[in-house]
Amino acid sequence: MPEISYLEAIRQALWQEMKRDERVFLLGEDIGRYGGAFGLTHDMLDEFGPERVRETPISEATIVATAIGASLLGMRPVAEIMFMDFVTLALDQIANQAAKMHFMFGGRTTVPIVIRMPGGSGSGAASQHSQSLESVLMHFPGLKVVNPSTPYDAKGLMLASIRDPNPVCFIEHKVLYKTKGEVPEGDYTIPIGIAEIKRAGRDITVVANNIMVMKTLNVAEKLSKDGIEVEVIDPRTLLPLDTETIINSVARTCRLLVVHEACLTGGWAGEVIACVVGSPAFDYIDAPVRRLGGKDIPIPYNRGLEKFAIPQEADIEQEIRALVEGKI
Amino acid sequence: MSKDKGKTKGKDIGTREQFEERVKRLGLSNDNLIDLYRTMCTVRHFEYMADRLYAAGKVHGTMHLSAGQEAVAAGISLAIHPDDYLINHHRGHGHFIAKGADINLMMAEFLGKDTGYNRGRGGSMHIADFQSNNLGANGIVGGGIPQAVGVGLALQMQKRKEICICIFGDGATNEGVFHEAMNMVALWKLPVLYICENNKYGMSMDVERAVAKLPIAQRADAYGIPWACVDGNDVVEVYDAMKIAADHVRSGKGPYFVEAITYRYFGHSKSDRNLYRSKEEIDDWKQNRDPIMRFTKHLLQSEILDESQAQKIDGQVEQVILKAMEFAEASPEPDISTLMEFVYA
């Protein structure tokens, strides 16, 4: 199986789906000749032309609204928000419009749009270009929030997102763009709303998303040598959240840690923990349930400050050890 | 654009000859004129019935009534095609009725019934009818304006002949998305007809305190969009402007912007005690500039209708509204067991 980057995997999904379905088109800022701020849509303008790789003015709210309007007439738009931080500029169209139309109109229409948005810190982009806002988007019923951590998941989830009849916020991570993995060349989808156990283990369940999946897997590998077996679950979709997979895992491992880059307060770790402790798995829990999140600060610019604003492998390792060894 | 454009003519409705010459120039038949009259009466009766139902405690939430603004809705509907798309704003009952909505289903939605257009999930502020290309009213001021860009874009990409009509109030033109959207429809020459229904107040905010330069329609100049500003209480003038605008848009020349100056009789919503405008002002509009009264005078003067015919139409319309109310009242409530439906498709 060919090994390609996370960025290429998403691009491949867009490319293949645009070939397969003429209703699909892209819109966003600088996605044409420039190829997108991260190069994700490179060469797509030449292949599909300016009508289907539609460059827009810097108008995030209207980019999303345009996708909504076109979807009501049967199109399948994929809108790009250049940095996830800018989603706040489009939030009315996402939260009050796209998320609610199917419900508010009595099920008589659907809004099949995808809104791509790279989030996350680690690129020195400072406070307004580095946030992880997935928890914000999880608070609007009617939206789906997809958040792949590997190239394989990214392609399969993108194809599923474009074919989904609901509005999907597709969250990418800037630091993951260059990571590589095996990705089938052909067509495949990964169902939205299904978590994956990325590594099986008996001692503790760690639920993590995007870049924290990679970090947790590195830690798990290391701890395995010390006899600690970590089960790593990537929800892949945050809304709707596959609580069943998580609850079943905790019932086996009897311990739970949730790790995300997003700010701790109001972060989705709280949601996962609430679901678990409110479930029958509660009876099996042998240790405090814990969460590790980004510090409750805006992401700083300085390299060192930026790094320590979010959980590091050492933090994850320390938490896991403390929980498994009964030190908390 | 003459200086007095956008001011309503009031008592001076013009002579019989002027009216007949205009109607002839526009190619309007007597049937067209009577339809306009019937539409306006239907909207008026609907709004007053809605108000009565609210007073009787039968409407659960708030509503935004358009009594006084009927000429805009009627004039638009005659100028467009039935399969054109409509994106509407929160004070939208009149436009839906004029575009041919089923009044029974509208009234049922008011009462939150399962038979309503939105199965009781939307209420007055969100009525939509996708079968007749009515893409819904919006509770967020200006929320629909940028969506019209997408509708226009899809129509252009699909090489279709329909156009998108997007209606909003004066207040919405101060939202950022208004300017984003105007820029984009102009850039891409999209088939969108933007209509600003300027009823003088954004809730309580007088348009003269809210908009730095009037008329609002001149904002279209900044985007190279042709515009007109008309007396929104003169249904023939509204039709005239909308026809020119709709034909322009349909011919592929890009968007058009029409501002119609009008006035609402009821408050903004049910909480409004009209503290920001005088009774004299409201009475002046009702007594001297009422769109139905003015049009009726013309129809009588030109012998298109006589008093008894006018009364007959009025009576027929009243019956339609009463039947809609009966249908709505007799309709079932949505079953609580369906609460979680329609969140996801």
XYZ file of C-alpha atoms in Angstrom:
673
model
C 0.000 0.000 0.000
C 1.431 3.419 -0.886
C 2.641 5.585 1.952
C 1.509 9.167 1.644
C 1.172 12.180 3.916
C -1.918 13.203 5.850
C -2.155 16.266 3.598
C -1.917 14.161 0.440
C -4.509 11.754 1.778
C -7.046 14.544 2.168
C -6.157 15.958 -1.217
C -6.533 12.520 -2.783
C -10.010 12.172 -1.284
C -11.061 15.568 -2.654
C -9.576 14.807 -6.036
C -11.176 11.393 -6.357
C -14.566 12.573 -5.168
C -14.545 15.497 -7.585
C -13.805 13.020 -10.362
C -16.594 10.741 -9.205
C -19.286 13.307 -8.438
C -19.653 16.478 -10.455
C -21.742 18.105 -7.719
C -18.651 18.362 -5.532
C -16.721 21.631 -5.659
C -14.215 23.430 -3.467
C -14.387 26.994 -2.256
C -12.123 29.009 -0.054
C -9.359 31.564 0.126
C -6.210 31.088 -1.976
C -7.085 27.514 -2.917
C -6.364 28.074 -6.622
C -2.978 29.010 -8.058
C -1.527 29.372 -4.548
C -2.725 25.834 -3.790
C -4.124 26.671 -0.373
C -2.215 28.131 2.575
C -0.799 24.652 3.330
C -0.635 23.467 -0.265
C -3.452 20.991 0.154
C -5.239 21.943 -3.068
C -2.104 22.226 -5.212
C -2.678 21.596 -8.920
C -6.400 21.126 -8.400
C -7.192 24.376 -10.201
C -5.520 23.077 -13.363
C -7.379 19.802 -13.176
C -10.861 21.022 -12.274
C -10.931 24.666 -13.367
C -11.869 27.846 -11.527
C -15.554 26.992 -11.294
C -14.983 23.899 -9.152
C -11.918 25.199 -7.371
C -13.548 28.481 -6.549
C -11.373 31.077 -4.947
C -13.202 33.501 -2.734
C -12.514 36.891 -1.217
C -11.583 36.893 2.482
C -15.148 36.458 3.696
C -15.380 33.411 5.935
C -19.035 33.801 6.879
C -20.066 34.045 3.255
C -17.800 31.159 2.253
C -19.772 28.900 4.589
C -23.086 30.514 3.644
C -22.317 29.996 -0.032
C -21.719 26.337 0.662
C -25.040 26.164 2.497
C -26.990 27.891 -0.271
C -25.451 25.732 -2.981
C -26.130 22.565 -1.001
C -29.828 23.433 -0.830
C -29.829 23.157 -4.627
C -28.170 19.752 -4.654
C -24.482 20.683 -4.773
C -21.870 19.072 -2.501
C -19.541 21.915 -1.543
C -16.332 21.523 0.426
C -15.435 24.859 1.987
C -12.032 25.645 3.402
C -11.511 27.867 6.403
C -7.816 28.626 6.123
C -7.124 28.419 9.855
C -9.565 26.934 12.306
C -9.339 30.126 14.351
C -11.254 31.920 11.599
C -14.218 29.641 12.120
C -15.385 32.171 14.681
C -16.004 34.582 11.792
C -18.324 32.019 10.220
C -19.918 30.738 13.379
C -23.393 32.145 12.733
C -23.583 30.324 9.437
C -22.304 27.100 10.986
C -24.115 27.141 14.309
C -27.344 29.019 13.641
C -27.817 28.105 10.013
C -26.222 24.876 8.768
C -26.591 22.966 12.018
C -30.257 23.811 12.457
C -31.827 23.841 9.031
C -32.718 20.158 8.807
C -34.383 20.265 12.198
C -35.906 23.737 12.087
C -37.473 23.063 8.697
C -39.077 19.863 9.928
C -36.682 17.472 8.185
C -37.667 18.802 4.782
C -34.190 19.755 3.636
C -30.607 18.732 4.251
C -27.347 20.674 4.238
C -24.661 18.333 2.862
C -21.580 20.492 3.230
C -18.061 19.907 4.485
C -16.135 22.690 6.193
C -12.431 21.900 6.336
C -10.365 23.656 8.941
C -6.778 23.070 10.076
C -6.321 23.701 13.760
C -3.682 23.171 16.393
C -0.474 24.713 17.619
C 3.139 23.865 16.929
C 3.842 26.087 13.962
C 4.716 29.317 15.758
C 1.583 30.955 14.438
C 0.655 32.443 17.834
C -2.679 33.005 19.498
C -4.964 33.642 16.524
C -3.741 30.846 14.228
C -3.182 27.927 16.586
C -6.339 27.063 18.447
C -8.114 23.752 18.841
C -11.777 24.751 18.848
C -13.411 21.363 18.378
C -15.202 21.549 21.711
C -16.935 24.747 20.609
C -18.311 23.017 17.532
C -19.487 20.015 19.538
C -22.096 22.178 21.225
C -24.334 22.504 18.174
C -26.634 19.534 17.574
C -27.005 18.911 13.867
C -23.307 19.330 13.131
C -20.905 16.465 12.772
C -17.374 17.071 13.969
C -14.754 14.850 12.381
C -11.153 14.886 13.486
C -8.792 12.320 11.901
C -5.329 11.587 13.251
C -3.830 9.429 10.491
C -3.568 9.632 6.694
C -5.715 6.488 6.375
C -8.467 7.907 8.555
C -8.204 11.307 6.896
C -8.955 9.966 3.433
C -11.705 7.606 4.478
C -13.370 10.152 6.694
C -13.179 12.877 4.057
C -14.941 10.647 1.528
C -17.564 9.781 4.134
C -17.968 13.446 5.065
C -18.602 14.609 1.512
C -21.196 11.843 1.067
C -22.884 12.560 4.385
C -26.198 14.449 4.139
C -25.358 16.596 7.175
C -23.007 19.541 7.674
C -19.592 18.216 8.686
C -16.799 20.224 10.301
C -13.669 18.423 9.198
C -10.850 19.321 11.556
C -7.311 18.813 10.358
C -4.082 19.437 12.238
C -1.283 21.544 10.788
C 1.454 19.489 12.439
C -0.058 16.240 11.161
C -0.018 17.392 7.525
C 3.482 16.023 6.950
C 3.047 12.751 8.841
C 2.938 9.678 6.649
C 1.014 6.452 6.616
C -0.350 3.738 4.376
C -3.364 4.812 2.363
C -5.167 2.677 -0.236
C -5.308 4.325 -3.642
C -8.903 3.329 -4.207
C -12.237 4.432 -2.847
C -13.090 3.623 0.775
C -14.959 5.328 3.555
C -14.662 5.259 7.317
C -18.007 5.573 9.039
C -18.577 8.851 10.855
C -19.282 8.371 14.550
C -17.118 5.291 15.056
C -14.032 5.394 17.270
C -11.026 3.190 16.712
C -8.838 1.408 19.210
C -5.443 2.389 17.865
C -3.632 0.149 20.300
C -5.096 -2.505 22.561
C -3.999 -2.697 26.182
C -5.259 -4.007 29.514
C -4.086 -1.425 32.062
C -5.578 1.917 31.138
C -7.728 3.516 28.459
C -6.391 6.730 27.016
C -8.743 8.635 24.743
C -6.943 11.188 22.580
C -7.532 13.103 19.362
C -5.452 14.245 16.417
C -1.844 14.963 17.367
C -2.327 13.563 20.874
C -3.035 10.137 19.362
C 0.486 10.047 17.964
C 1.987 11.253 21.218
C 0.021 8.750 23.270
C 1.014 5.891 20.969
C 4.676 6.834 21.433
C 4.194 6.824 25.192
C 2.341 3.496 25.061
C 5.205 1.944 23.134
C 7.654 3.110 25.757
C 5.517 2.021 28.729
C 4.956 -1.385 27.197
C 8.623 -2.093 27.845
C 7.908 -1.473 31.516
C 4.940 -3.812 31.474
C 2.246 -1.156 31.315
C -0.195 -1.866 28.501
C -2.078 1.210 27.358
C -5.242 1.043 25.271
C -5.359 4.069 22.965
C -8.694 5.146 21.565
C -9.068 7.744 18.858
C -12.707 8.876 18.701
C -12.074 10.093 15.109
C -15.485 11.728 15.241
C -16.179 13.986 18.221
C -19.811 14.632 17.345
C -21.554 12.251 17.432
C -19.172 10.687 19.935
C -18.780 6.909 20.008
C -19.169 6.548 23.764
C -19.872 2.838 23.495
C -16.360 1.959 22.365
C -14.902 4.100 25.153
C -17.185 2.751 27.874
C -16.510 -0.863 26.871
C -12.794 -0.198 26.950
C -12.882 1.368 30.409
C -14.910 -1.603 31.673
C -11.937 -3.750 30.656
C -9.011 -1.538 31.691
C -10.680 0.030 34.753
C -8.782 3.287 34.248
C -9.355 6.350 32.084
C -7.293 9.304 30.940
C -8.437 11.739 28.255
C -5.870 13.838 26.419
C -6.439 16.749 24.100
C -4.613 19.807 22.924
C -7.648 22.046 23.331
C -7.871 24.177 26.479
C -8.797 22.093 29.473
C -11.756 24.158 30.659
C -14.850 23.298 28.680
C -12.858 20.806 26.624
C -14.406 17.609 25.316
C -12.498 15.468 27.825
C -15.117 16.500 30.344
C -17.796 15.104 28.049
C -16.039 11.764 27.693
C -15.501 11.474 31.426
C -19.096 12.362 32.204
C -20.294 9.682 29.793
C -18.062 7.048 31.345
C -18.695 7.784 35.011
C -22.411 7.913 34.306
C -22.338 4.489 32.690
C -22.208 0.977 34.139
C -18.430 1.115 33.569
C -18.317 3.248 36.719
C -18.471 0.074 38.788
C -15.204 -1.099 37.259
C -13.216 2.110 37.715
C -10.202 1.537 39.987
C -8.526 4.936 39.819
C -9.520 8.589 39.542
C -10.565 9.461 35.995
C -8.285 12.176 34.712
C -7.868 14.588 31.854
C -4.901 16.317 30.332
C -5.561 19.333 28.181
C -3.943 22.455 26.874
C -3.292 25.127 29.470
C -6.106 27.642 29.830
C -4.145 30.305 27.994
C -4.013 31.645 24.441
C -1.288 29.849 22.474
C 1.938 31.894 22.843
C 4.418 32.621 20.066
C 7.771 31.738 21.664
C 8.893 28.219 20.758
C 9.377 27.075 24.323
C 6.225 28.695 25.640
C 4.197 27.307 22.762
C 5.455 23.775 23.349
C 4.503 23.736 26.999
C 1.063 25.248 26.407
C -0.141 21.782 25.367
C 0.424 18.274 26.805
C 3.795 16.727 26.017
C 4.684 13.046 25.919
C 6.321 13.353 29.318
C 3.068 14.707 30.776
C 1.065 11.868 29.285
C 3.573 9.328 30.544
C 3.551 10.791 34.038
C -0.240 10.737 34.199
C -0.482 7.169 32.990
C 2.158 5.927 35.399
C 0.545 7.690 38.323
C -2.871 6.224 37.503
C -1.666 2.707 36.839
C 0.660 2.641 39.813
C -2.027 4.008 42.129
C -0.174 7.208 42.957
C -3.094 9.515 42.395
C -33.027 58.236 -9.757
C -35.123 61.302 -8.903
C -34.759 62.957 -5.524
C -38.192 62.083 -4.218
C -37.752 58.400 -4.964
C -38.158 56.368 -1.908
C -40.654 58.743 -0.362
C -44.184 57.466 -0.308
C -46.635 59.606 -2.160
C -49.296 59.569 0.519
C -52.644 61.167 -0.296
C -51.501 62.223 -3.722
C -51.964 58.960 -5.555
C -51.898 60.457 -9.030
C -54.654 60.784 -11.577
C -56.737 58.073 -13.159
C -55.000 58.788 -16.487
C -51.543 58.418 -14.985
C -52.483 55.120 -13.384
C -54.059 53.720 -16.533
C -51.189 54.845 -18.719
C -48.751 53.148 -16.365
C -50.693 49.924 -16.142
C -50.956 49.839 -19.911
C -47.230 50.465 -20.353
C -46.484 47.599 -17.994
C -48.897 45.307 -19.814
C -50.867 44.523 -16.663
C -54.302 43.019 -17.280
C -57.321 43.620 -15.082
C -56.865 40.077 -13.803
C -53.293 40.902 -12.811
C -54.488 43.961 -10.937
C -57.256 42.075 -9.185
C -54.757 39.357 -8.235
C -52.517 42.006 -6.693
C -55.472 43.299 -4.734
C -56.442 39.820 -3.590
C -52.885 39.007 -2.530
C -52.583 42.166 -0.480
C -55.926 41.545 1.180
C -54.932 37.976 1.972
C -51.727 39.093 3.643
C -53.551 41.787 5.612
C -56.225 39.382 6.839
C -53.621 36.756 7.654
C -51.615 39.186 9.776
C -54.628 40.457 11.692
C -55.795 36.897 12.274
C -52.320 35.979 13.500
C -52.463 38.905 15.887
C -55.866 37.801 17.178
C -54.640 34.247 17.661
C -51.719 35.570 19.632
C -53.989 37.716 21.783
C -56.103 34.616 22.399
C -53.008 32.812 23.664
C -52.939 30.293 20.826
C -49.524 31.241 19.429
C -46.728 29.942 21.592
C -43.907 32.276 20.645
C -43.452 35.671 19.130
C -44.129 36.747 15.574
C -43.230 39.584 13.275
C -46.205 40.942 11.409
C -46.011 42.688 8.063
C -49.332 44.554 7.964
C -48.688 47.794 6.083
C -46.004 46.209 3.878
C -48.279 44.149 1.636
C -47.502 45.973 -1.609
C -43.882 44.838 -1.520
C -44.807 41.168 -1.243
C -47.515 41.385 -3.908
C -45.404 43.432 -6.312
C -42.482 41.009 -6.093
C -44.585 37.921 -6.612
C -46.101 39.210 -9.849
C -42.663 40.117 -11.210
C -40.978 36.750 -10.639
C -41.567 33.198 -11.820
C -43.224 30.632 -9.558
C -40.119 28.414 -9.629
C -37.693 31.184 -8.684
C -36.011 30.656 -5.337
C -36.849 32.752 -2.307
C -34.701 33.405 0.751
C -36.706 35.354 3.230
C -36.364 37.248 6.487
C -38.160 37.025 9.802
C -41.016 39.327 8.784
C -41.849 37.039 5.921
C -45.473 35.938 6.050
C -46.493 38.248 3.220
C -43.811 37.064 0.809
C -44.704 33.436 1.380
C -48.395 34.049 0.858
C -47.722 36.100 -2.263
C -45.467 33.338 -3.651
C -48.330 30.914 -3.288
C -47.748 29.179 0.039
C -50.483 26.974 1.443
C -52.099 29.170 4.062
C -53.406 26.191 5.996
C -49.871 24.873 6.477
C -48.595 28.325 7.426
C -51.289 28.818 10.017
C -50.688 25.323 11.360
C -47.003 26.148 11.768
C -47.949 29.267 13.719
C -49.838 27.164 16.139
C -46.908 24.756 16.313
C -48.875 21.885 14.842
C -47.517 18.708 13.305
C -49.250 19.547 10.022
C -47.389 22.850 9.737
C -44.735 23.529 7.120
C -41.990 22.765 9.635
C -43.928 20.165 11.625
C -44.094 22.613 14.498
C -40.310 22.888 14.840
C -39.914 26.349 13.364
C -42.890 28.586 14.034
C -43.577 31.927 12.406
C -39.927 32.882 11.997
C -38.710 29.867 10.013
C -41.397 28.958 7.530
C -40.005 27.170 4.484
C -41.521 25.219 1.625
C -38.899 23.430 -0.376
C -41.384 22.089 -2.893
C -42.113 25.614 -4.063
C -38.468 26.717 -3.846
C -39.117 28.766 -0.765
C -35.844 28.185 1.085
C -37.026 29.584 4.351
C -37.141 32.584 6.602
C -34.294 33.388 8.922
C -34.302 34.376 12.556
C -30.815 35.849 12.354
C -30.897 39.348 10.881
C -29.032 39.165 7.582
C -28.486 35.402 7.955
C -30.005 34.571 4.585
C -28.205 37.258 2.605
C -24.931 35.328 2.130
C -26.807 32.069 1.524
C -28.282 33.694 -1.575
C -24.721 33.750 -2.935
C -24.694 29.958 -2.768
C -28.115 29.609 -4.332
C -27.089 31.968 -7.116
C -23.813 30.089 -7.563
C -25.587 26.735 -7.847
C -28.046 28.181 -10.371
C -25.126 29.517 -12.403
C -23.151 26.254 -12.187
C -26.222 24.225 -13.108
C -26.935 26.626 -15.998
C -30.517 27.153 -14.914
C -32.959 29.912 -15.732
C -34.400 30.458 -12.289
C -33.166 33.335 -10.161
C -32.804 33.789 -6.415
C -34.818 36.466 -4.661
C -33.420 37.415 -1.286
C -35.445 39.760 0.903
C -34.256 41.441 4.085
C -34.951 44.514 6.162
C -33.153 47.810 6.546
C -31.434 46.621 9.722
C -29.780 43.689 7.935
C -27.812 45.990 5.665
C -25.622 46.944 8.622
C -24.474 43.366 9.145
C -21.034 42.444 7.843
C -22.324 39.548 5.759
C -24.435 41.975 3.738
C -21.278 43.543 2.395
C -19.443 40.234 1.934
C -22.370 38.882 -0.033
C -22.930 41.970 -2.180
C -19.278 41.844 -3.144
C -19.395 38.176 -4.067
C -22.629 38.214 -6.089
C -21.252 41.144 -8.048
C -17.835 39.532 -8.570
C -19.370 36.353 -9.914
C -22.339 37.997 -11.680
C -24.759 35.703 -9.891
C -28.507 35.622 -10.601
C -29.568 37.166 -7.314
C -32.173 39.870 -6.805
C -31.604 41.522 -3.441
C -34.602 43.325 -2.031
C -34.348 45.565 0.993
C -37.672 46.137 2.617
C -37.023 49.375 4.445
C -39.826 49.769 6.956
C -37.987 52.612 8.696
C -37.097 50.781 11.869
C -34.723 47.996 12.815
C -36.696 46.974 15.883
C -36.720 50.439 17.519
C -33.722 51.901 15.688
C -34.740 54.549 13.200
C -33.023 53.933 9.870
C -31.756 57.518 9.904
C -29.857 56.833 13.120
C -28.565 53.494 11.833
C -27.442 54.057 8.247
C -24.724 56.630 7.577
C -25.856 57.448 4.053
C -29.308 57.056 2.604
C -30.879 55.687 0.581
C -29.702 52.244 1.614
C -29.820 51.122 -2.005
C -26.929 53.416 -2.953
C -24.680 51.020 -1.052
C -25.023 48.825 -4.134
C -22.946 51.392 -6.043
C -19.920 50.345 -4.028
C -20.205 46.902 -5.604
C -21.174 47.987 -9.092
C -24.660 46.565 -8.674
C -27.518 48.454 -10.378
C -30.170 49.630 -7.945
C -33.502 51.329 -7.508
C -35.303 52.815 -4.559
C -39.074 52.812 -4.816
C -42.254 53.653 -2.958
C -42.953 50.309 -1.376
C -46.540 51.262 -0.644
C -47.370 51.637 -4.332
C -47.850 48.117 -5.596
C -47.614 49.063 -9.274
C -44.395 50.958 -8.694
C -43.007 47.980 -6.785
C -43.983 45.648 -9.603
C -42.439 47.979 -12.184
C -39.084 48.055 -10.402
C -39.076 44.351 -9.575
C -39.870 43.412 -13.166
C -36.956 45.463 -14.478
C -34.720 43.992 -11.787
C -35.840 40.385 -12.241
C -35.508 40.584 -16.026
C -32.010 42.015 -15.647
C -30.985 39.222 -13.298
C -32.567 36.506 -15.427
C -30.800 37.732 -18.532
C -27.448 36.816 -17.007
C -26.279 40.367 -16.332
C -25.716 39.719 -12.652
C -27.370 40.922 -9.457
C -29.733 43.834 -8.891
C -30.711 45.670 -5.732
C -34.120 47.176 -5.022
C -35.018 49.090 -1.887
C -38.711 49.468 -1.157
C -39.708 52.086 1.398
C -42.631 50.957 3.483
C -43.968 50.896 7.024
C -45.088 48.302 9.514
C -48.241 48.898 11.529
C -47.627 46.448 14.324
C -44.634 46.646 16.590
C -41.415 44.816 15.797
C -42.593 41.757 17.702
C -45.045 41.035 20.440
C -42.959 42.733 23.130
C -43.004 46.077 21.326
C -44.870 48.937 23.017
C -44.074 51.449 20.242
C -42.170 53.747 22.596
C -39.884 54.936 19.819
C -42.517 56.275 17.426
C -45.614 58.377 17.856
C -49.224 57.383 17.460
C -49.536 60.295 15.030
C -46.842 58.822 12.822
C -48.467 55.404 12.768
C -51.896 56.900 12.118
C -50.545 59.028 9.298
C -49.239 55.950 7.500
C -52.409 54.002 8.129
C -54.770 56.772 7.079
C -52.865 58.410 4.264
C -50.382 55.961 2.785
C -51.895 52.549 3.259
C -50.944 50.394 0.257
C -54.281 48.616 0.028
C -56.323 51.779 0.422
C -54.297 53.556 -2.249
C -54.541 50.690 -4.702
C -58.250 50.257 -4.040
C -58.841 53.916 -4.877
C -57.154 53.388 -8.225
C -59.068 50.234 -8.984
C -62.364 51.920 -8.183
C -61.447 55.094 -10.034
C -60.462 53.137 -13.139
C -63.536 50.933 -12.816
C -61.516 47.753 -12.592
C -63.460 46.895 -9.474
C -66.572 48.333 -7.940
C -67.304 48.526 -4.233
C -69.314 45.337 -4.144
C -66.679 43.344 -6.046
C -64.012 44.627 -3.714
C -66.096 43.614 -0.731
C -66.708 40.216 -2.268
C -62.978 39.569 -2.661
C -62.435 40.742 0.879
C -65.086 38.332 2.090
C -63.604 35.416 0.119
C -60.175 36.105 1.532
C -61.544 36.277 5.039
C -63.095 32.857 4.551
C -59.748 31.421 3.376
C -58.080 32.732 6.513
C -60.853 31.469 8.778
C -60.631 28.027 7.195
C -56.856 28.043 7.672
C -57.376 28.854 11.326
C -59.893 26.016 11.655
C -57.480 23.631 9.923
C -54.676 24.705 12.227
C -56.754 24.428 15.376
C -58.028 20.982 14.424
C -54.519 19.723 13.598
C -52.610 17.500 16.024
C -49.628 18.632 18.070
C -46.333 16.927 17.241
C -46.011 13.772 19.310
C -43.467 14.198 22.117
C -41.992 10.854 21.066
C -40.736 12.580 17.892
C -38.713 15.175 19.829
C -35.330 13.810 18.764
C -36.193 13.524 15.068
C -34.618 15.677 12.354
C -31.410 16.502 14.218
C -29.496 14.482 11.646
C -30.559 13.465 8.180
